[in-house]
PDB file of C-alpha atoms in Angstrom:
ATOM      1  CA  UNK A  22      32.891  66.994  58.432  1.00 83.00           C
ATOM      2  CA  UNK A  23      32.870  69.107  55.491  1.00 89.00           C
ATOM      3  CA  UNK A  24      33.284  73.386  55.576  1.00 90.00           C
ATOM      4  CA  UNK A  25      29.796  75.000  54.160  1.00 92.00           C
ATOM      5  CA  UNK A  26      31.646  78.585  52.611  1.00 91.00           C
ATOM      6  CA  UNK A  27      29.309  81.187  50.614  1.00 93.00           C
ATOM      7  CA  UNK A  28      28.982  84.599  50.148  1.00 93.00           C
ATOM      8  CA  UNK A  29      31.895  85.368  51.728  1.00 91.00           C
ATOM      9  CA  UNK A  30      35.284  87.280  51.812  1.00 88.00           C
ATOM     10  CA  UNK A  31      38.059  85.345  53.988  1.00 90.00           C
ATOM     11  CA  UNK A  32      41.638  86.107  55.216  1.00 90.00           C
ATOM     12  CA  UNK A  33      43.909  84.587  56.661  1.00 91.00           C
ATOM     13  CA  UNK A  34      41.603  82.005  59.044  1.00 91.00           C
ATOM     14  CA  UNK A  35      41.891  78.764  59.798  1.00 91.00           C
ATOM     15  CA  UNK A  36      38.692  76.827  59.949  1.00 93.00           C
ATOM     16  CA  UNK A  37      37.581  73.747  61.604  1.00 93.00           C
ATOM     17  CA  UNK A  38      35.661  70.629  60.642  1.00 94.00           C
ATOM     18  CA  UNK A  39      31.751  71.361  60.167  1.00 94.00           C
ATOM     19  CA  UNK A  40      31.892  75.061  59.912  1.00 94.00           C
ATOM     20  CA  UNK A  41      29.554  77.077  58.604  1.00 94.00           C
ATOM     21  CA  UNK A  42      30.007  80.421  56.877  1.00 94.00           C
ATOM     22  CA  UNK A  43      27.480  82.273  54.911  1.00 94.00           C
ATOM     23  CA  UNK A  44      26.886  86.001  54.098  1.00 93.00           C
ATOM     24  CA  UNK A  45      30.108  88.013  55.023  1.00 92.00           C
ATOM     25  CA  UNK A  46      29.661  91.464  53.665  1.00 90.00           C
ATOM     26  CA  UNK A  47      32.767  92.998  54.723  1.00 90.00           C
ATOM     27  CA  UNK A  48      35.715  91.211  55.775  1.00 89.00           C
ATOM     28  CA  UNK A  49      36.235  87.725  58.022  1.00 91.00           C
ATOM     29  CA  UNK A  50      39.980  88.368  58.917  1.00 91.00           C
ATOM     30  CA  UNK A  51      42.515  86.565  61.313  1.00 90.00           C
ATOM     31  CA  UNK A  52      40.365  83.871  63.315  1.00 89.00           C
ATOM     32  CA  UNK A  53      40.705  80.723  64.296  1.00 89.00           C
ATOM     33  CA  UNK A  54      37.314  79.527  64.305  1.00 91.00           C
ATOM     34  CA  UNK A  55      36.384  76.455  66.360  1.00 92.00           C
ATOM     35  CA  UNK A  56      34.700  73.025  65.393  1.00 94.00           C
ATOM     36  CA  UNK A  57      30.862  73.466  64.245  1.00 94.00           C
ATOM     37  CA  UNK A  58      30.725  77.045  64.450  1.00 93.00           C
ATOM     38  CA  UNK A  59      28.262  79.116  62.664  1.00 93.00           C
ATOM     39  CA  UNK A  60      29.214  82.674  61.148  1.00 92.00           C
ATOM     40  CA  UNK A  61      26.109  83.811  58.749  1.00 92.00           C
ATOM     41  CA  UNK A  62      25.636  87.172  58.069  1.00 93.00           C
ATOM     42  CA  UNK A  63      27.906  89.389  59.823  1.00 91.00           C
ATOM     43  CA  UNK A  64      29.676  93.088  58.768  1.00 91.00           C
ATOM     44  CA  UNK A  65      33.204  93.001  59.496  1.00 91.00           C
ATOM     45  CA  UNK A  66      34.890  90.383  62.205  1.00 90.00           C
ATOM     46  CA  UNK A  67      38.436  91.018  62.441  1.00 88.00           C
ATOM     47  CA  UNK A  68      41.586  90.173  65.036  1.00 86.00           C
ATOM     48  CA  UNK A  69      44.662  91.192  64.155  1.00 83.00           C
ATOM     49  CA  UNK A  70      47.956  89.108  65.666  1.00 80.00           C
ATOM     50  CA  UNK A  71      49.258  91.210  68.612  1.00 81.00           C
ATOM     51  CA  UNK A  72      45.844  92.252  69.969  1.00 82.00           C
ATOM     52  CA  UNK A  73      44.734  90.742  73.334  1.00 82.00           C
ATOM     53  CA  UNK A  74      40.793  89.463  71.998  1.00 81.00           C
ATOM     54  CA  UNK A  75      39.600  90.990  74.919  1.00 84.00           C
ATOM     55  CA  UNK A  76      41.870  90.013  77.129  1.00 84.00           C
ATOM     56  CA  UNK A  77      43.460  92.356  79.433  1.00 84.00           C
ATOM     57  CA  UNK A  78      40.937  95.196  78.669  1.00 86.00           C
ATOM     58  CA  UNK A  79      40.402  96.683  82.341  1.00 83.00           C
ATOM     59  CA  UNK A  80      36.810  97.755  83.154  1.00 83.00           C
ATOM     60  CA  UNK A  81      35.713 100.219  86.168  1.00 78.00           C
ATOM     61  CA  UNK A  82      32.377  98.508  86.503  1.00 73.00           C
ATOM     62  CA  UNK A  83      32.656  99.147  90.786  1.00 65.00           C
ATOM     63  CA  UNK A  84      33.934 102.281  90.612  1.00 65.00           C
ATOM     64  CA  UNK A  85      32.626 104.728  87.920  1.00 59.00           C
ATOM     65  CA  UNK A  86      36.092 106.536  88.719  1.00 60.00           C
ATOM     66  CA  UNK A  87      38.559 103.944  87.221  1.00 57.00           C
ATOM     67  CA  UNK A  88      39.963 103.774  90.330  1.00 62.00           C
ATOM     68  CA  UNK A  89      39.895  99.790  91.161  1.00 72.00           C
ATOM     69  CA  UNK A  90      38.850  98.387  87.126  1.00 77.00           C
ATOM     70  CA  UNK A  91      39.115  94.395  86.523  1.00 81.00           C
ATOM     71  CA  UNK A  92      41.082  93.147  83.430  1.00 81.00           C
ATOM     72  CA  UNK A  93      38.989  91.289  81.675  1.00 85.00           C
ATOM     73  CA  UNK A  94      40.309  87.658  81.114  1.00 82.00           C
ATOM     74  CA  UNK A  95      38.829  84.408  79.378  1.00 83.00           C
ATOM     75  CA  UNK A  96      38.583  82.782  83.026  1.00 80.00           C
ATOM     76  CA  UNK A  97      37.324  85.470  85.214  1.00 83.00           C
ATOM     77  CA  UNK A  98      34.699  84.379  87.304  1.00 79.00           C
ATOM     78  CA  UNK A  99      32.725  86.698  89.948  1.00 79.00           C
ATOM     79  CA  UNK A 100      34.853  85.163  92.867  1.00 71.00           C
ATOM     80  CA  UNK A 101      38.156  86.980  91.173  1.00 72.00           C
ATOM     81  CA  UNK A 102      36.909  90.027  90.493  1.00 77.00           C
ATOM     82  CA  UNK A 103      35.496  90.798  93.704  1.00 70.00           C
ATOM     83  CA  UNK A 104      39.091  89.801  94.650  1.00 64.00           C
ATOM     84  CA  UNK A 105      41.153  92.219  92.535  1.00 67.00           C
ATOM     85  CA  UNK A 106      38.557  95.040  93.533  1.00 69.00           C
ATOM     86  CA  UNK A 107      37.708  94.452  97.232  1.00 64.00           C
ATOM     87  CA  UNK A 108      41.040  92.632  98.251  1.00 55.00           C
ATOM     88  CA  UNK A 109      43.501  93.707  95.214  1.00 52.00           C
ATOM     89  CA  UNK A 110      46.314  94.223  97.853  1.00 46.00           C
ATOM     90  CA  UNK A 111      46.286  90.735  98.365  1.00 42.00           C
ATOM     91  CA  UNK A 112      46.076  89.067  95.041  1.00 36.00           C
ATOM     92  CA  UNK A 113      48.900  87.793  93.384  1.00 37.00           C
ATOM     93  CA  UNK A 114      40.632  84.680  73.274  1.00 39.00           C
ATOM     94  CA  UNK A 115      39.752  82.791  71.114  1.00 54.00           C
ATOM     95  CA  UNK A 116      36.812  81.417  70.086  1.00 62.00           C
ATOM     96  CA  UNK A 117      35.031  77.936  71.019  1.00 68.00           C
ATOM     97  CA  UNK A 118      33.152  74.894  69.363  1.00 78.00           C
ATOM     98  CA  UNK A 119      29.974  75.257  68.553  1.00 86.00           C
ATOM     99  CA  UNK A 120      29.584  79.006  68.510  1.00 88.00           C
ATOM    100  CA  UNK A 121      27.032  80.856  66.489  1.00 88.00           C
ATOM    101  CA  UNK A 122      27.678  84.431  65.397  1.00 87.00           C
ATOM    102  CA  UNK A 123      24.790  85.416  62.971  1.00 83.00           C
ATOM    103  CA  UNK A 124      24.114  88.919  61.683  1.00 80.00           C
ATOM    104  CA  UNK A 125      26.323  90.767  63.605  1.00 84.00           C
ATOM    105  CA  UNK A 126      27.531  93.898  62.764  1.00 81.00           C
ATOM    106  CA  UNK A 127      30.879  94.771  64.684  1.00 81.00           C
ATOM    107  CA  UNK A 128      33.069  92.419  66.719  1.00 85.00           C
ATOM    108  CA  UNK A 129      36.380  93.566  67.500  1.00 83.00           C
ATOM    109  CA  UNK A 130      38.964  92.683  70.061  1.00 84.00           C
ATOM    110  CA  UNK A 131      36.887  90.444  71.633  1.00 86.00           C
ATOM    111  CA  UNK A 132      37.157  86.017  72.758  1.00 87.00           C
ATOM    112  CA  UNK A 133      33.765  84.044  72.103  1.00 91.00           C
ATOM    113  CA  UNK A 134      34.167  81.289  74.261  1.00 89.00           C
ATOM    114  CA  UNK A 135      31.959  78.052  73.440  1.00 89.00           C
ATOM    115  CA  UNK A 136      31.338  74.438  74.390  1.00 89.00           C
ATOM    116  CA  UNK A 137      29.009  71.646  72.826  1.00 89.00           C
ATOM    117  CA  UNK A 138      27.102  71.059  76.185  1.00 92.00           C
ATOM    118  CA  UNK A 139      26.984  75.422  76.389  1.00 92.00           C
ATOM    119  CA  UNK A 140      27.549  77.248  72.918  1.00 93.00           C
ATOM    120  CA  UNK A 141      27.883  80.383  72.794  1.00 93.00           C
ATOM    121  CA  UNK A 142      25.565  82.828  70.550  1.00 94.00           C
ATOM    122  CA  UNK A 143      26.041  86.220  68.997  1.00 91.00           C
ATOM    123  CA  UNK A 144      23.420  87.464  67.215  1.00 89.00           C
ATOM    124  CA  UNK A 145      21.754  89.871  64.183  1.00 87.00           C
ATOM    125  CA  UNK A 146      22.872  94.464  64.779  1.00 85.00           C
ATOM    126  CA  UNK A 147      25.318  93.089  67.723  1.00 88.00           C
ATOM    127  CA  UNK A 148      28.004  95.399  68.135  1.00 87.00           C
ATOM    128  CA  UNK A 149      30.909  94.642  70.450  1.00 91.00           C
ATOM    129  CA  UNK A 150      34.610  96.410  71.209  1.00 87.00           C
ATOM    130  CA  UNK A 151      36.995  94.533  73.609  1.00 88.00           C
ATOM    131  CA  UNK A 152      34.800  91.528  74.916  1.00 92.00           C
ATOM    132  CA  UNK A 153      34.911  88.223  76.596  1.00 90.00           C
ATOM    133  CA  UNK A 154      32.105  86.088  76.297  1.00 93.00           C
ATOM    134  CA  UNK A 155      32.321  82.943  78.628  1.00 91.00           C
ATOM    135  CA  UNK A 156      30.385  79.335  77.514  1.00 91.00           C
ATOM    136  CA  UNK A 157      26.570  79.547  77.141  1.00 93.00           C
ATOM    137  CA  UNK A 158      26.660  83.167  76.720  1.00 95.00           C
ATOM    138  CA  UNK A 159      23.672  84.975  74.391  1.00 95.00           C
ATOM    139  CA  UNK A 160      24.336  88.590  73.237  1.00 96.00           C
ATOM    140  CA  UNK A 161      21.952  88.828  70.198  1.00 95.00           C
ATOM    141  CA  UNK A 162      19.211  91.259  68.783  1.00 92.00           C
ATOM    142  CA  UNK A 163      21.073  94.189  68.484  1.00 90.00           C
ATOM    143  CA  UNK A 164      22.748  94.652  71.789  1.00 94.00           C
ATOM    144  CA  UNK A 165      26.046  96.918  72.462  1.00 94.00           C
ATOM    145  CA  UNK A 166      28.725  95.967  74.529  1.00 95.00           C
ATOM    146  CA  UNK A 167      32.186  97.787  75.118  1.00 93.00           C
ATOM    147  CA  UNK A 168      34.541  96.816  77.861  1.00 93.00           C
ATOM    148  CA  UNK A 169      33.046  94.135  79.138  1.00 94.00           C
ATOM    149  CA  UNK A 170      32.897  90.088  80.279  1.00 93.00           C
ATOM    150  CA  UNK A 171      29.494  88.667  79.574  1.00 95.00           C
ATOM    151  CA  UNK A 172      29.805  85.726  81.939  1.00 93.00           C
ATOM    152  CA  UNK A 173      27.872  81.642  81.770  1.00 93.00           C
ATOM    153  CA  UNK A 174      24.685  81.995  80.144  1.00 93.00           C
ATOM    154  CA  UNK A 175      24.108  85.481  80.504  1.00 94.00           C
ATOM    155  CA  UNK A 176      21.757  87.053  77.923  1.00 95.00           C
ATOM    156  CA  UNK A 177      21.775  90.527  76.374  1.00 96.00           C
ATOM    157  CA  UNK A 178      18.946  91.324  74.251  1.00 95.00           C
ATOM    158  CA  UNK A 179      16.955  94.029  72.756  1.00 93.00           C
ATOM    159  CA  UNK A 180      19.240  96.671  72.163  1.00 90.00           C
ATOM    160  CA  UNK A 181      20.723  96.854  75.586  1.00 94.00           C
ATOM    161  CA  UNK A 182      23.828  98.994  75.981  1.00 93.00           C
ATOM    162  CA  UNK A 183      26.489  98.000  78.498  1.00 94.00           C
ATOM    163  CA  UNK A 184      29.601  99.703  78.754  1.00 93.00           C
ATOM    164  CA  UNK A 185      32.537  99.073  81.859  1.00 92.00           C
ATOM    165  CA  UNK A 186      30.364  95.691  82.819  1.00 92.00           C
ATOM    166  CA  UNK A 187      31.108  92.367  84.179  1.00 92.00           C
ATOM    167  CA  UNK A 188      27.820  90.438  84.029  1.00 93.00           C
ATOM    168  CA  UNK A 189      27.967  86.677  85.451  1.00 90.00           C
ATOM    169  CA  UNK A 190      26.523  83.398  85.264  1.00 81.00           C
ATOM    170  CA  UNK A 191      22.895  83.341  85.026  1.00 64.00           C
ATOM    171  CA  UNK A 192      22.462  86.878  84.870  1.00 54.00           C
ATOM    172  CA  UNK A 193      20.716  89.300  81.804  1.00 53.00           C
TER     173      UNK A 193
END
């Protein structure tokens, strides 16, 4: 289906069918944006080729010493982290259809995973540095995230800060 494009300044993207983008006020720069997805009035989103999207980012959220961090990945699940933290002697991004970012002000190094049957939103003031959000994931009305995997339909809302977190399915 057709691209809706307005108000917007574009580089170097590449845009699926049924996309919607409206109200960029900085820059839209190096995505690949999925199938149906909704950008409408965001600051800046940028990726630039070589950087990981979030993806290898490591994050001390057991040990506020840095001493056993997870690397964030776009598959981690709970089971693996506890893994590589409790048992790491032992072990051996980009975006998805159908997600929404509108009115976001910062995303950068960061994978927005999405699905039809669990899209993915981010919302207006969100501000996020080296993120992974998994399918069905919500981080909207001006949260903050740095460092951090916001796991299957997991909500942040109303301003809340989280920095060094894994936060998994179900959870807010």
């Amino acid at each position: 289906s057709a691209v809706d494009l307005r108000d917007a300044t574009i580089c170097d993207c590449m845009v699926g069918d049924g996309v919607r983008i409206n109200g960029v006020r900085s820059a839209l720069a190096g995505y690949e944006i999925g199938r149906g997805a909704r950008l409408i009035d965001i600051g800046t989103m940028t990726y630039r080729a070589g950087t990981t999207a979030g993806n290898g980012v490591r994050v001390a959220a057991v040990n506020e010493n840095g001493g056993r961090a997870v690397p964030l990945f776009d598959g981690l699940t709970a089971q693996t982290a506890h893994l590589m933290v409790f048992h790491r002697h032992r072990t051996e991004t980009l975006r998805g259809d159908r997600a929404t970012v509108c009115g976001a002000t910062l995303l950068q190094n960061g994978t927005i995973l999405s699905q039809p049957e669990a899209p993915t939103e981010v919302g207006v003031g969100v501000m996020a540095r080296d993120f992974i959000l998994a399918p069905g994931a919500r981080v909207v009305d001006g949260a903050f995230i740095e460092r951090c995997f916001v796991g299957e339909s997991c909500l942040v809302e109303q301003g809340f800060t989280a920095i060094d977190c894994l936060l998994f399915a179900n959870g807010m």
